[in-house]
Amino acid sequence: METLAILSHIITGAGLLSIFRLKRHLVAFVALALLLGIAIASFIPFFLEFVHININKISVLSGLMVSVVIGVTGCIINRNFLVELVRIDNLKIRLYEIPFFLITAYFMYISIWKCYFYPNIPFDTIVGPELIAKATFYEGTLQNSIYTDFLTKTYPLSNQPYYAPFIMLMQLIYLCLGSLFGKVWLSCMVLAFFLYFYFELSYYIHPILAGWLLIFLWFMPELYSYTYLVQTDYPNAIFLFIAFTCLYRYYLDEIPKQADFWLSSIFFAFACWTRTETILFLPVVLLFLHRQKFIQNAIAYSIFPVVLFISWNYLFVGIMVPKAIPLGKILLDFNHYFSRGWTTLVGTHKIMFDIAYWNYSFILFFILLLINIGLYRTRTELLKLSWVMGMHIIFMLIVLHIEGANIPFTFRRGFFKIIFLTLFYAGTSQLLINISRWIERMVGAR
Amino acid sequence: MGKPDFQQALKDNDKPASSSKVLLLLAINLIGIGIIFILPKNVSFIQFKIQSFYNTKARLGNDLDSAARYNLIYAKECAIINLLDSVMKEDDIFLLPPQYYLVENAYNPKNHIDPYTWTYPSKFKNLAMNKVRFVEITYPDSLLQKATHTFLATRKKGFQLVNLNDSSVAQKEAIIKKLKVYQPFGFFIPQTAVDYLKQKNKKPWKP
């Protein structure tokens, strides 16, 4: 059943991507289709709730079937595009790339096993999204007794049950489909992300350099743990990474493609659907829309993210189910503001440069950054760097001004978003692009 | 449909390489990968984390059923919930004891590795879900009076399940009153419980 569900995600995603006529390496296309299909599937329980249909195996399966029909229809309408995509030169994988896939298989295999084999462990998950998913599974409704009865009385009150719903909904879908611990979808997301990461960077730089960055991505103990532990941060960082990559293509293209723009907006919305505070990073993303019709584009880009943000945080939580605690309370305490700000800056840097978490990846980025800034000070490089720095600054403001946000947990896991961007910065830096050109000149081919 | 733009951009350098050049790139790649793999932190990551996972997988094999896999993580919690499930009848209600009460009266830092984190209500709710109905010490008295079972703790025996129906009304009220004295929950890891007990047991300084 899980295999069929995964297949349904790919078909759904492929249908929608073919409507966008998104041109990528075939493997990247399938990976992106899977990620898009998974995100789309997470809306099925929500839709069932709104039309008052009991959430169970049959209704969830029916929802997946409907999404497959939509996907197949999209594929049929755009079959010429798909035929073009499946050409042999868009499938090509070179001999020297094979070690990257073997290494990915080595790391991925045991991650999948751990994900499949063990029940959920992270505290935040079992007292939040998984608790809600289980109750919904047993009661057949998202307006279940956890929200209506349990949370209104329990102590201590915590905000985990009100987390943005993506992982809860995915757990629910897979529990309905008979998956023992639900988590299979996470492994699919991780594998799809790594493939997408590699092929996306290969678009800009030599595959060997892209592959080395891929290996650095694997060699991050903190990040690796969340490839098999269900938490909101990793899927959130994946969606946000895709949003950034699509927007970067939109920015770079002489004639910007609307497909990249809208896909970026949609994936940013999915990121908000996974972690609520993501909406606060919207200004950073919008930096890349400055070239033309900024206001108009910024409003258009923000529609999907804002709709999903409001749907969960103000329409579902608060109206459809009671809110037992105030969420996202803003602190406006400006006493000793600069000293607290300095402490936050130091604290976040300690996390960023702690090689126990990231091994050498952040240091590598930092070295490449220094060389890149030294050699190439273009507007594009600066804007890309502003993504990384902007995210960091907004995170510090979150730690200073949102109740419950802290450096050891909120920032440490939130840093996943930034570390992906740092590798993207490295992988699209002028330095590595020029080294790629040099390799290609030396060898005469890719 | 024309050639995709991103491939147009690469067409100059996307020519198939000769086999000798492919082998050269493969050699360069393997050297680079080798360098990344022998960096000290990366070596220890492979040895102590990834390889240990592979060893665990080999040790556990493929024959464990779902209950056994669940027990690998939640053995204690499962034992408690199964005990309650076996003893309590359909209408019975369990009174979830405060974590501070158990830590102060039954926690032995030398033997315990988990300071009763299963008493966190949302965690207990998740693990017990449809098996055990329960109330918390912070609930209104009218609901607490309906409780039929709870755990009482002693330093020597640890905690024991008691049937409150066997107690008189006065005894039951005394138990509830006693449990209400304690803060419900506050320790997530053993060290915080140990630190708390050390602080609590510290004798006042006398000149």
XYZ file of C-alpha atoms in Angstrom, chain A:
446
model
C 0.000 0.000 0.000
C 2.829 2.399 0.852
C 4.472 1.698 -2.511
C 1.232 2.524 -4.294
C 0.941 5.746 -2.315
C 4.479 6.771 -3.268
C 3.711 6.002 -6.906
C 0.555 8.097 -6.657
C 2.606 11.031 -5.322
C 4.989 10.810 -8.286
C 2.146 10.664 -10.822
C 0.301 13.555 -9.187
C 3.447 15.654 -9.038
C 4.492 14.762 -12.591
C 1.080 15.791 -13.906
C 1.301 19.187 -12.231
C 4.921 19.744 -13.213
C 4.123 18.907 -16.817
C 1.417 21.607 -16.725
C 4.198 23.983 -15.640
C 6.411 22.494 -18.401
C 9.281 22.397 -15.990
C 12.523 21.470 -17.716
C 14.933 19.557 -15.541
C 17.084 16.447 -15.701
C 14.671 13.520 -15.672
C 15.825 12.304 -12.246
C 15.412 15.808 -10.802
C 11.999 16.028 -12.442
C 10.858 12.758 -10.829
C 12.317 13.817 -7.469
C 10.511 17.135 -7.662
C 7.327 15.363 -8.758
C 7.532 13.143 -5.681
C 8.017 16.110 -3.358
C 5.185 18.025 -4.995
C 2.935 14.956 -4.904
C 3.643 14.396 -1.208
C 2.836 18.019 -0.401
C -0.385 17.871 -2.441
C -1.407 14.633 -0.700
C -1.185 16.344 2.679
C -4.271 18.372 1.751
C -6.446 15.266 1.324
C -7.408 14.897 5.024
C -8.096 18.613 5.175
C -10.347 18.425 2.153
C -12.169 15.403 3.606
C -12.709 17.326 6.835
C -14.204 20.294 5.039
C -16.680 18.153 3.098
C -17.514 16.202 6.283
C -16.256 12.830 5.079
C -14.886 10.454 7.686
C -11.089 10.223 7.426
C -10.218 6.561 7.035
C -8.416 4.178 4.745
C -11.068 4.214 2.019
C -11.556 7.973 1.943
C -7.799 8.655 1.972
C -7.260 6.107 -0.791
C -10.067 7.720 -2.782
C -8.398 11.091 -2.306
C -5.121 9.690 -3.598
C -6.938 8.163 -6.572
C -8.504 11.522 -7.432
C -5.086 13.180 -7.260
C -3.705 10.453 -9.539
C -6.511 11.069 -12.045
C -5.667 14.775 -12.027
C -1.984 13.917 -12.443
C -2.621 11.492 -15.307
C -4.846 14.056 -17.028
C -2.035 16.612 -16.759
C 0.428 14.082 -18.186
C -1.861 13.201 -21.110
C -2.536 16.829 -21.997
C 1.199 17.592 -21.896
C 2.425 14.284 -23.299
C 4.583 15.954 -25.934
C 6.475 17.762 -23.210
C 6.941 14.534 -21.247
C 8.131 12.651 -24.325
C 10.686 15.401 -24.875
C 11.756 15.163 -21.236
C 12.397 11.426 -21.424
C 14.925 11.803 -24.223
C 18.134 9.897 -23.775
C 20.349 12.984 -23.334
C 18.159 14.137 -20.475
C 18.632 10.790 -18.763
C 22.381 10.638 -19.049
C 24.401 9.718 -15.976
C 28.151 9.583 -16.448
C 30.459 6.899 -15.118
C 32.252 9.290 -12.781
C 28.927 10.274 -11.192
C 28.191 6.734 -10.050
C 30.230 7.002 -6.786
C 27.877 9.769 -5.636
C 24.878 7.510 -6.036
C 26.646 4.633 -4.288
C 27.529 6.893 -1.353
C 23.959 8.203 -1.274
C 22.715 4.604 -1.234
C 25.083 3.778 1.656
C 23.763 6.625 3.822
C 20.184 6.350 2.630
C 19.752 2.616 3.123
C 20.326 2.684 6.875
C 18.343 5.910 7.210
C 15.350 4.257 5.513
C 15.727 1.233 7.757
C 15.762 3.352 10.918
C 12.825 5.366 9.701
C 10.819 2.250 8.868
C 11.904 0.091 11.804
C 11.476 2.302 14.882
C 8.438 4.137 16.221
C 8.536 7.912 16.480
C 10.994 9.128 19.082
C 11.297 12.961 19.092
C 9.415 14.376 22.042
C 8.007 17.283 20.033
C 6.529 14.838 17.546
C 4.938 12.352 19.909
C 3.277 15.047 22.020
C 2.254 17.054 18.963
C 1.764 15.991 15.364
C 1.742 12.251 16.041
C -0.696 12.620 18.916
C -3.101 14.507 16.649
C -2.544 12.083 13.760
C -3.314 9.071 15.952
C -6.428 10.646 17.433
C -7.638 11.613 13.957
C -6.935 8.082 12.756
C -9.053 6.585 15.539
C -11.832 9.180 15.489
C -11.957 9.896 11.756
C -11.924 13.664 12.127
C -9.375 16.425 12.534
C -11.732 18.052 15.029
C -10.931 15.254 17.431
C -11.042 14.909 21.193
C -7.410 15.954 21.608
C -8.303 19.452 20.449
C -11.824 19.615 21.827
C -11.341 17.902 25.180
C -7.822 16.861 26.154
C -5.809 20.004 25.370
C -8.313 22.287 27.074
C -7.622 20.560 30.399
C -4.123 19.118 30.312
C -0.986 20.411 32.041
C 1.599 21.422 31.004
C 0.201 23.151 27.970
C 2.540 23.074 25.027
C 2.312 24.339 21.486
C 3.346 21.139 19.684
C -0.243 20.044 18.866
C -0.717 23.359 17.083
C 2.387 23.032 14.921
C 1.807 23.660 11.215
C 0.087 20.512 9.984
C 2.186 18.983 7.204
C 3.909 16.201 9.146
C 0.757 15.466 11.140
C -1.233 15.082 7.928
C 1.417 12.879 6.316
C 1.555 10.686 9.419
C -2.229 10.457 9.285
C -2.305 9.469 5.611
C 0.254 6.719 6.069
C -1.388 5.443 9.267
C -4.665 5.246 7.331
C -2.895 3.304 4.585
C -1.723 0.735 7.112
C 1.860 1.864 7.640
C 2.914 0.747 11.110
C 4.724 3.866 12.285
C 3.697 6.101 9.408
C 7.076 7.546 8.603
C 7.792 6.074 5.164
C 7.015 9.396 3.489
C 9.983 11.038 5.231
C 12.507 8.708 3.619
C 10.940 9.426 0.232
C 11.276 13.148 0.816
C 14.908 12.825 1.875
C 15.910 10.698 -1.105
C 14.041 12.970 -3.508
C 15.678 16.011 -1.971
C 19.214 14.646 -2.259
C 18.678 13.766 -5.906
C 17.149 17.158 -6.608
C 19.993 18.892 -4.760
C 22.623 17.118 -6.813
C 21.035 17.668 -10.211
C 20.117 21.256 -9.439
C 23.707 22.102 -8.539
C 24.961 20.118 -11.559
C 23.038 22.622 -13.680
C 25.373 25.386 -12.506
C 28.657 23.645 -11.785
C 30.562 20.539 -12.825
C 28.881 17.332 -11.566
C 32.049 16.410 -9.668
C 31.869 19.606 -7.619
C 28.114 19.202 -7.146
C 28.714 15.648 -5.968
C 31.348 16.707 -3.463
C 28.873 19.211 -2.017
C 26.331 16.386 -1.900
C 28.759 14.329 0.166
C 29.282 17.250 2.553
C 25.512 17.349 2.893
C 25.508 13.697 3.979
C 28.357 14.240 6.422
C 26.357 16.372 8.844
C 25.516 14.364 11.965
C 22.781 16.696 13.134
C 21.139 16.864 9.763
C 21.504 13.133 9.168
C 19.565 12.330 12.348
C 16.551 14.101 10.986
C 16.544 12.011 7.838
C 14.912 9.309 9.959
C 13.429 11.281 12.870
C 10.112 12.875 12.021
C 10.259 16.576 12.835
C 8.981 19.664 11.112
C 12.380 21.222 10.420
C 13.795 18.928 7.754
C 10.745 18.868 5.434
C 10.456 22.612 5.977
C 14.059 23.166 4.924
C 13.550 20.953 1.862
C 10.521 22.916 0.660
C 12.249 26.200 1.318
C 15.363 25.077 -0.565
C 13.267 24.217 -3.625
C 11.483 27.570 -3.393
C 14.864 29.347 -3.397
C 16.265 27.314 -6.287
C 13.235 27.949 -8.478
C 13.322 31.656 -7.687
C 17.022 31.803 -8.452
C 16.385 30.382 -11.913
C 13.580 32.897 -12.350
C 16.009 35.653 -11.414
C 18.828 34.455 -13.661
C 16.839 33.811 -16.840
C 16.915 36.547 -19.448
C 13.257 35.891 -20.047
C 11.999 34.803 -16.622
C 9.772 31.740 -16.685
C 6.473 32.028 -14.884
C 6.678 28.310 -14.064
C 9.728 28.925 -11.850
C 8.021 31.862 -10.186
C 4.835 30.002 -9.342
C 6.581 26.800 -8.326
C 8.757 28.819 -5.992
C 5.681 30.447 -4.495
C 3.944 27.060 -4.125
C 6.940 25.435 -2.439
C 7.338 28.428 -0.163
C 3.677 27.958 0.777
C 4.389 24.285 1.518
C 7.245 25.407 3.755
C 4.744 27.584 5.679
C 2.448 24.536 5.790
C 5.304 22.713 7.550
C 6.536 25.374 9.969
C 4.477 28.430 10.761
C 7.318 30.878 11.367
C 8.489 30.408 7.763
C 6.126 33.194 6.745
C 8.502 35.594 8.503
C 11.200 34.768 5.934
C 9.043 35.983 3.077
C 10.820 39.388 2.833
C 14.152 37.612 2.288
C 12.766 35.591 -0.606
C 11.184 38.626 -2.182
C 14.609 40.282 -2.531
C 15.033 38.440 -5.803
C 11.920 39.939 -7.322
C 13.311 43.457 -7.409
C 14.109 43.457 -11.134
C 10.637 44.145 -12.461
C 7.184 45.031 -11.144
C 8.300 44.403 -7.591
C 5.028 45.209 -5.789
C 2.889 43.262 -8.233
C 5.202 40.233 -8.185
C 5.642 40.335 -4.428
C 1.879 40.306 -3.881
C 1.384 37.498 -6.394
C 4.207 35.468 -4.819
C 2.794 35.927 -1.325
C -0.742 34.754 -2.100
C -0.212 30.989 -1.641
C 1.989 31.261 1.472
C -0.344 33.722 3.175
C -3.443 31.671 2.344
C -1.944 28.503 3.839
C -0.587 30.395 6.824
C -3.999 31.912 7.611
C -5.889 28.687 6.841
C -4.103 26.758 9.541
C -3.315 29.366 12.158
C -6.493 31.418 12.104
C -9.231 29.407 10.383
C -8.590 25.869 11.576
C -6.912 26.554 14.913
C -9.116 29.000 16.725
C -12.328 28.591 14.728
C -12.692 24.904 13.839
C -10.867 23.708 16.953
C -10.312 25.659 20.155
C -6.923 27.182 20.843
C -5.991 26.158 24.396
C -2.948 28.418 24.632
C -1.895 31.694 23.038
C 0.370 30.882 20.095
C 3.249 32.906 18.720
C 3.138 35.452 21.512
C 5.297 38.427 20.552
C 7.657 39.806 23.195
C 8.361 43.504 23.006
C 10.850 43.782 25.814
C 13.608 46.179 24.806
C 15.462 46.199 28.119
C 19.173 45.507 27.590
C 18.266 44.933 23.968
C 21.754 45.288 22.529
C 23.379 43.061 25.122
C 20.684 40.408 24.544
C 21.096 40.862 20.829
C 24.853 40.379 21.163
C 24.302 37.240 23.291
C 21.953 35.908 20.610
C 24.484 36.664 17.880
C 27.231 34.860 19.776
C 24.924 31.946 20.613
C 23.822 31.444 17.021
C 27.421 31.609 15.796
C 28.416 28.948 18.302
C 25.778 26.676 16.764
C 26.826 27.541 13.217
C 30.508 26.858 13.767
C 30.012 23.791 15.960
C 31.529 20.981 13.909
C 29.881 18.412 16.178
C 26.642 19.323 14.396
C 27.722 20.045 10.839
C 31.204 18.527 10.561
C 33.057 20.617 7.965
C 30.141 21.848 5.874
C 29.652 25.292 7.360
C 33.383 25.904 7.579
C 33.686 24.938 3.926
C 30.965 27.444 3.081
C 32.691 30.104 5.117
C 36.037 29.577 3.371
C 34.395 29.550 -0.071
C 32.466 32.666 0.918
C 35.625 34.557 1.850
C 37.378 33.594 -1.389
C 34.272 34.311 -3.454
C 33.762 37.726 -1.894
C 37.451 38.453 -2.370
C 37.316 37.638 -6.073
C 33.789 38.314 -7.262
C 31.673 41.066 -5.834
C 28.712 40.989 -8.190
C 25.150 41.964 -7.417
C 23.933 38.382 -7.824
C 26.495 37.060 -5.370
C 25.517 39.774 -2.930
C 21.806 39.029 -3.263
C 22.425 35.324 -2.759
C 24.447 36.073 0.336
C 21.628 38.294 1.546
C 19.396 35.204 1.543
C 21.737 33.489 3.976
C 22.344 36.547 6.124
C 18.721 37.674 5.980
C 17.565 34.293 7.240
C 20.086 34.508 10.064
C 19.000 38.008 11.075
C 15.315 37.068 11.036
C 16.106 33.995 13.136
C 17.809 36.204 15.710
C 14.741 38.461 15.791
C 12.557 35.372 16.263
C 14.689 34.262 19.211
C 14.494 37.769 20.700
C 10.823 38.443 20.118
C 8.810 35.198 19.959
C 7.978 33.500 23.214
C 9.389 29.986 23.460
C 11.904 30.434 20.622
C 15.443 29.643 21.712
C 18.913 29.012 20.326
C 19.570 25.396 21.451
C 16.435 24.003 19.828
C 14.631 26.517 17.614
C 17.728 27.926 15.963
C 19.734 24.694 15.904
C 17.068 22.881 13.940
C 15.983 25.992 12.101
C 19.556 26.280 10.894
C 18.787 23.401 8.505
C 17.159 26.011 6.295
C 20.317 28.117 6.325
C 22.798 25.274 5.879
C 20.989 24.142 2.716
C 21.208 27.684 1.430
C 24.893 27.929 2.282
C 25.577 24.862 0.134
C 23.410 26.324 -2.608
C 25.387 29.562 -2.347
C 28.614 27.582 -2.611
C 27.274 25.505 -5.493
C 26.197 28.520 -7.495
C 29.121 30.750 -6.555
C 31.123 32.366 -9.281
C 34.201 30.687 -7.831
C 32.904 27.154 -8.380
C 31.363 28.117 -11.724
C 34.771 29.321 -12.904
C 36.484 26.200 -11.543
C 33.881 24.131 -13.433
C 34.680 25.987 -16.633
C 38.349 25.387 -16.053
C 37.783 21.640 -15.549
C 35.675 21.505 -18.689
C 38.355 23.309 -20.647
C 41.045 20.984 -19.333
C 39.121 17.800 -19.972
C 37.258 19.081 -22.984
C 33.867 17.809 -21.875
C 31.593 17.280 -18.889
